[in-house]
PDB file of C-alpha atoms in Angstrom:
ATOM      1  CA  UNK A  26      20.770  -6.990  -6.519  1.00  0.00           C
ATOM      2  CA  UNK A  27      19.687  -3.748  -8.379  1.00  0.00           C
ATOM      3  CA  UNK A  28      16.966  -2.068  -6.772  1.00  0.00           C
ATOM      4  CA  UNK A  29      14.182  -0.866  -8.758  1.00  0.00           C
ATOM      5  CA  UNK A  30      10.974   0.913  -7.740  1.00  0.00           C
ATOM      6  CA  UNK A  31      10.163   2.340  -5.152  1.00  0.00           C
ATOM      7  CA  UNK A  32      10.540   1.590  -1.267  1.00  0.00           C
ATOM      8  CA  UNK A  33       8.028   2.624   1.103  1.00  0.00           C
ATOM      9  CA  UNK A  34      10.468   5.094   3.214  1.00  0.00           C
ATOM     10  CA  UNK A  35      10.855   6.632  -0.462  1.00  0.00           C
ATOM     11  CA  UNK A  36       6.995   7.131  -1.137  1.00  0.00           C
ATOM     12  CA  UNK A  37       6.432   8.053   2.930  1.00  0.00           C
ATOM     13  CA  UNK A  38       8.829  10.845   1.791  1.00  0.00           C
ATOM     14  CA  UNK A  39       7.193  11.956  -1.072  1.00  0.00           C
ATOM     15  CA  UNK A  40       3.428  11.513   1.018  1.00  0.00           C
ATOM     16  CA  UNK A  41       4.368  13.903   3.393  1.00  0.00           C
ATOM     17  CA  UNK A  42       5.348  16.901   0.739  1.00  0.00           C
ATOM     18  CA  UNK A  43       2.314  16.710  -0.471  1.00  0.00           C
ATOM     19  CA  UNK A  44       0.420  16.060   2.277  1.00  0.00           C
ATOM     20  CA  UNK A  45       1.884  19.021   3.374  1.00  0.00           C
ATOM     21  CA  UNK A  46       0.897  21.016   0.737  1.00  0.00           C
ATOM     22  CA  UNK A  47      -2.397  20.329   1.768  1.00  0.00           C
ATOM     23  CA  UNK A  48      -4.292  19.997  -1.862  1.00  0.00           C
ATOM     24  CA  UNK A  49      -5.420  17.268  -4.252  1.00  0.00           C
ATOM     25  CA  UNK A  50      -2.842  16.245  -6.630  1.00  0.00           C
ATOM     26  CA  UNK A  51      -3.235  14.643 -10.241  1.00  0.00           C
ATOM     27  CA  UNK A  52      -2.479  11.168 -10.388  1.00  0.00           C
ATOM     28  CA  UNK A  53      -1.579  11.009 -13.823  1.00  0.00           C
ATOM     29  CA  UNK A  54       1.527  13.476 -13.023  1.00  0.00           C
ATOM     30  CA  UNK A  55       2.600  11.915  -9.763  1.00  0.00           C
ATOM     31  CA  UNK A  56       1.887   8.534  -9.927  1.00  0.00           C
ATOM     32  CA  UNK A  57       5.624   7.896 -10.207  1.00  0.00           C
ATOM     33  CA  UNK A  58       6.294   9.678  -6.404  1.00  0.00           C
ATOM     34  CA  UNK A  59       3.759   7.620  -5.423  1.00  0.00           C
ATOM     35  CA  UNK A  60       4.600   4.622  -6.562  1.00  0.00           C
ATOM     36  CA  UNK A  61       1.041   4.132  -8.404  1.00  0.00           C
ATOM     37  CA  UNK A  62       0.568   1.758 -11.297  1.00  0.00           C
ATOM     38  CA  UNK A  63      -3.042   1.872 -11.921  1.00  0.00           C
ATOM     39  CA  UNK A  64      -5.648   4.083 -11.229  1.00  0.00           C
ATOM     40  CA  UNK A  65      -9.703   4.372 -11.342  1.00  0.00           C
ATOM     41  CA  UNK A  66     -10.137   8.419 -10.897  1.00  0.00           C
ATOM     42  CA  UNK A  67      -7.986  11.388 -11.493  1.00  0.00           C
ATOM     43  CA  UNK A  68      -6.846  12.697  -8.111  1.00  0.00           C
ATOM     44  CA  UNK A  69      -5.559  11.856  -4.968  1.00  0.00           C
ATOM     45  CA  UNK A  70      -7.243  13.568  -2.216  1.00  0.00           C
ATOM     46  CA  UNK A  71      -5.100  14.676   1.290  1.00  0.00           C
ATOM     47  CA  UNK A  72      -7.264  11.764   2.684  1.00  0.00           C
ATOM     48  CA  UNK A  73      -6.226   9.393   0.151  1.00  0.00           C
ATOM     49  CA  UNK A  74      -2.700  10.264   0.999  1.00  0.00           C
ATOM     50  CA  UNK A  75      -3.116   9.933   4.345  1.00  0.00           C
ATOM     51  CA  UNK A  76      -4.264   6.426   3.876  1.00  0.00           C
ATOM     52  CA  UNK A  77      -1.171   5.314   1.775  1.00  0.00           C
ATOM     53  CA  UNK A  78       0.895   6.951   4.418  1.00  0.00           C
ATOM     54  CA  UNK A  79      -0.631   5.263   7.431  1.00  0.00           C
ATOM     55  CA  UNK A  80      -0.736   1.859   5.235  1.00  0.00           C
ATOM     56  CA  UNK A  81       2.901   2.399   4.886  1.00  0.00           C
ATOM     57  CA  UNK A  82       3.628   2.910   8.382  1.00  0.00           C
ATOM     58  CA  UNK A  83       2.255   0.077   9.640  1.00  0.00           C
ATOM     59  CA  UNK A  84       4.030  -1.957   6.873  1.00  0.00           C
ATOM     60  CA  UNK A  85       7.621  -0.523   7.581  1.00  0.00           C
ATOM     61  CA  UNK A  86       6.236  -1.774  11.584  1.00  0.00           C
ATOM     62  CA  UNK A  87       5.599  -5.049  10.975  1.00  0.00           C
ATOM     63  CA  UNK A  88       8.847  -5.318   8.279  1.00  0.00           C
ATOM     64  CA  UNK A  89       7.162  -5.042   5.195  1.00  0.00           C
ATOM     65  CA  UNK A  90       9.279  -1.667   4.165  1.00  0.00           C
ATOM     66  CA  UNK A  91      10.532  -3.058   0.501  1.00  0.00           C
ATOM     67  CA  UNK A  92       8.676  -2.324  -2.826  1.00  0.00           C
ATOM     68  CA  UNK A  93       5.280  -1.232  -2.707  1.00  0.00           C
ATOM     69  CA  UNK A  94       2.758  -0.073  -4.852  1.00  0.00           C
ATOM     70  CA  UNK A  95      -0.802   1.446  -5.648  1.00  0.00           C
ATOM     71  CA  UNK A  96      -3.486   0.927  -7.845  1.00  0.00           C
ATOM     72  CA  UNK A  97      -5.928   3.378  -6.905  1.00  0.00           C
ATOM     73  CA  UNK A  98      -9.578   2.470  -6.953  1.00  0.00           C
ATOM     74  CA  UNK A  99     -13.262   3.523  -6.635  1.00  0.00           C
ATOM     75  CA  UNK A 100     -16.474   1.773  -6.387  1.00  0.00           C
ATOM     76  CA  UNK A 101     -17.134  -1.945  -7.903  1.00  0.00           C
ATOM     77  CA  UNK A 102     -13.561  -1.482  -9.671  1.00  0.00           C
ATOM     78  CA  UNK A 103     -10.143  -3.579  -8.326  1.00  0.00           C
ATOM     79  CA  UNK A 104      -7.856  -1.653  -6.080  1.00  0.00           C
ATOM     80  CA  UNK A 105      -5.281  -2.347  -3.555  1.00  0.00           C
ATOM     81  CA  UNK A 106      -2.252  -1.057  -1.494  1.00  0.00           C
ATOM     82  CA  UNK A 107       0.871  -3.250  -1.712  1.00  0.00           C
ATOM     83  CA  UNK A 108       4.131  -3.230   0.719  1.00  0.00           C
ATOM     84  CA  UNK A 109       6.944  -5.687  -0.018  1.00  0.00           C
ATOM     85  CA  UNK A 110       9.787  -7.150   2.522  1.00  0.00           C
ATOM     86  CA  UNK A 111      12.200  -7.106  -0.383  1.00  0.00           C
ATOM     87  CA  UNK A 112      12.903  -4.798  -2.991  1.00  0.00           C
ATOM     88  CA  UNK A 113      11.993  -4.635  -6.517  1.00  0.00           C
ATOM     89  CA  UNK A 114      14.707  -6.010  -9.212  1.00  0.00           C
ATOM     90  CA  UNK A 115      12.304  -5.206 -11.882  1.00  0.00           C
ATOM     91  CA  UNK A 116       9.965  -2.553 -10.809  1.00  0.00           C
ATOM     92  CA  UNK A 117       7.201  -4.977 -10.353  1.00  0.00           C
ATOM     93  CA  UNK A 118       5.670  -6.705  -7.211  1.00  0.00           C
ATOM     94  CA  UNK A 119       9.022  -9.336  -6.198  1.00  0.00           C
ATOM     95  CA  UNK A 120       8.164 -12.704  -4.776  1.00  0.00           C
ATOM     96  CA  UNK A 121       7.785 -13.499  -1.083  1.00  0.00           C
ATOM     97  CA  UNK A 122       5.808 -12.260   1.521  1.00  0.00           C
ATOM     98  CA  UNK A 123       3.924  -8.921   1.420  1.00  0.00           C
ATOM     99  CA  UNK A 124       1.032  -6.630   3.074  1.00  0.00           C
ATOM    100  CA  UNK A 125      -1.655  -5.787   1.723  1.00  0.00           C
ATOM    101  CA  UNK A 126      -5.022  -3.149   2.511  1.00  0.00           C
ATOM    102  CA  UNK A 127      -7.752  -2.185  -0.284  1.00  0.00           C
ATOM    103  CA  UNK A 128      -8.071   1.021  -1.401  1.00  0.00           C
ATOM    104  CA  UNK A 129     -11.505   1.644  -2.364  1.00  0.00           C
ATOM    105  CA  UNK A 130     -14.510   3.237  -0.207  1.00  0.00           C
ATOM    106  CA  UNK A 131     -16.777   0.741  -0.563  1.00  0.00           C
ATOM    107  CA  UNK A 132     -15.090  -1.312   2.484  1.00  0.00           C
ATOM    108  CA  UNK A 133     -11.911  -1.955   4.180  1.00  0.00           C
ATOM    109  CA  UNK A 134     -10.090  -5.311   4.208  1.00  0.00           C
ATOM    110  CA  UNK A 135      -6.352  -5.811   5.937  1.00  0.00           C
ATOM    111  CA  UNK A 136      -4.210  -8.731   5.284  1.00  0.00           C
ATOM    112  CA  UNK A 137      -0.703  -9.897   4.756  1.00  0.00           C
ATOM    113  CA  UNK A 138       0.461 -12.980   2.514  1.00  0.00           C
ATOM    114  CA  UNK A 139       3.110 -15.004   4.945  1.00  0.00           C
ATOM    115  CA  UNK A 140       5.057 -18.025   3.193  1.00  0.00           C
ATOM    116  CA  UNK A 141       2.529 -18.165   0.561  1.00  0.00           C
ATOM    117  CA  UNK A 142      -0.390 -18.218   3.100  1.00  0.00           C
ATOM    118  CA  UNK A 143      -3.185 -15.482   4.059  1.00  0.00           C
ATOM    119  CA  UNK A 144      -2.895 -15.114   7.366  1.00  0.00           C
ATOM    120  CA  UNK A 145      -6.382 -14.256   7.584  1.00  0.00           C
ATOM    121  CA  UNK A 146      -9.560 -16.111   5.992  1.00  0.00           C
ATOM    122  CA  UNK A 147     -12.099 -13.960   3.328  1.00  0.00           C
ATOM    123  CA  UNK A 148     -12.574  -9.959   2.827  1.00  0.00           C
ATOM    124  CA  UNK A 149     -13.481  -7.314   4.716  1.00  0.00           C
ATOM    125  CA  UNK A 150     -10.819  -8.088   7.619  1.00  0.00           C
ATOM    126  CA  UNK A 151     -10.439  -5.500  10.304  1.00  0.00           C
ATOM    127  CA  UNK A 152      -7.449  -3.570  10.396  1.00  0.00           C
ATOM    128  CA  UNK A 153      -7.677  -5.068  14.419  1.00  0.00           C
ATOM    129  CA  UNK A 154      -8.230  -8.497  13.575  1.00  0.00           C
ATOM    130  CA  UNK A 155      -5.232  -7.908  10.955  1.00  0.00           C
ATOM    131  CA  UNK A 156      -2.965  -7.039  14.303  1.00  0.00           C
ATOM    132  CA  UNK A 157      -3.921  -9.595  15.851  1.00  0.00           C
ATOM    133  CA  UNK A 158      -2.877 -12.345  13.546  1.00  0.00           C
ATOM    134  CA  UNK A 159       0.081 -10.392  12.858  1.00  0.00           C
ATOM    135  CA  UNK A 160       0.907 -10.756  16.585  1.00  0.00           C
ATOM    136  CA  UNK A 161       0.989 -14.267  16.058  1.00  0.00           C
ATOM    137  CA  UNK A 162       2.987 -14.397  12.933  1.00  0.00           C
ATOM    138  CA  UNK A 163       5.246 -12.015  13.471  1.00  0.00           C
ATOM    139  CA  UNK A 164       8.388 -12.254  15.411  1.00  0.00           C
ATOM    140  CA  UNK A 165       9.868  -9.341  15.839  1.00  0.00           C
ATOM    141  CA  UNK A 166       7.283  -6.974  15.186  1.00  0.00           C
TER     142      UNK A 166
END
């Protein structure tokens, strides 16, 4: 297996340079560190970093530390955060189970695709209900 894309220990490591930094940063020039494929608005604010950092904590937690990805949203418009268990062969999304947290500040919803189920029902799930049922699905986590 070839590896392609990025991993989220790769993009935690690029997060934290520029969180660092402490500015925005354009998306169009770093969307590649960041692993972004898609984007409503122009910059990524040290909050909006900090949110794709914490996301990817938690995945590399609960085991989810393979490909991941971004598409970057505002209001009304589709967004997302993605984390992977395996790597990318193809630099897109591989198949099997995977995390997932919208990215948008219209609301917050947490939830993680297990054997081809949701392991929670609807939108707008808690990022504590989302441990929870991860508590329960998880073995090792």
């Amino acid at each position: 297996m070839t590896k392609v894309g990025m991993n989220a220990s790769e993009v935690i490591a690029n997060l934290d340079v520029a969180i660092e930094n402490g500015h925005w940063v354009s998306i169009r020039e770093e969307c590649d560190k960041f692993s972004i494929f898609d984007w409503w608005k122009e910059s990524l604010s040290v909050s909006d970093m900090k949110k794709m950092r914490n996301f990817l904590r938690l995945a590399e937690k609960y085991g989810f530390g393979g490909y991941c990805c971004f598409k970057v949203g505002v209001s009304g418009c589709a967004n997302g955060m993605w984390a992977h268990k395996k790597e990318s062969e193809d630099g897109y999304s591989p198949d099997g189970d995977y995390m997932f947290r919208s990215f948008t500040p219209d609301y917050v919803d947490w939830n993680a695709n297990i054997d081809g189920e949701w392991i929670l029902e609807g939108y707008d799930n808690s990022k504590s209900s989302f441990k929870a049922a991860m508590a329960k699905v998880c073995k090792t986590c």
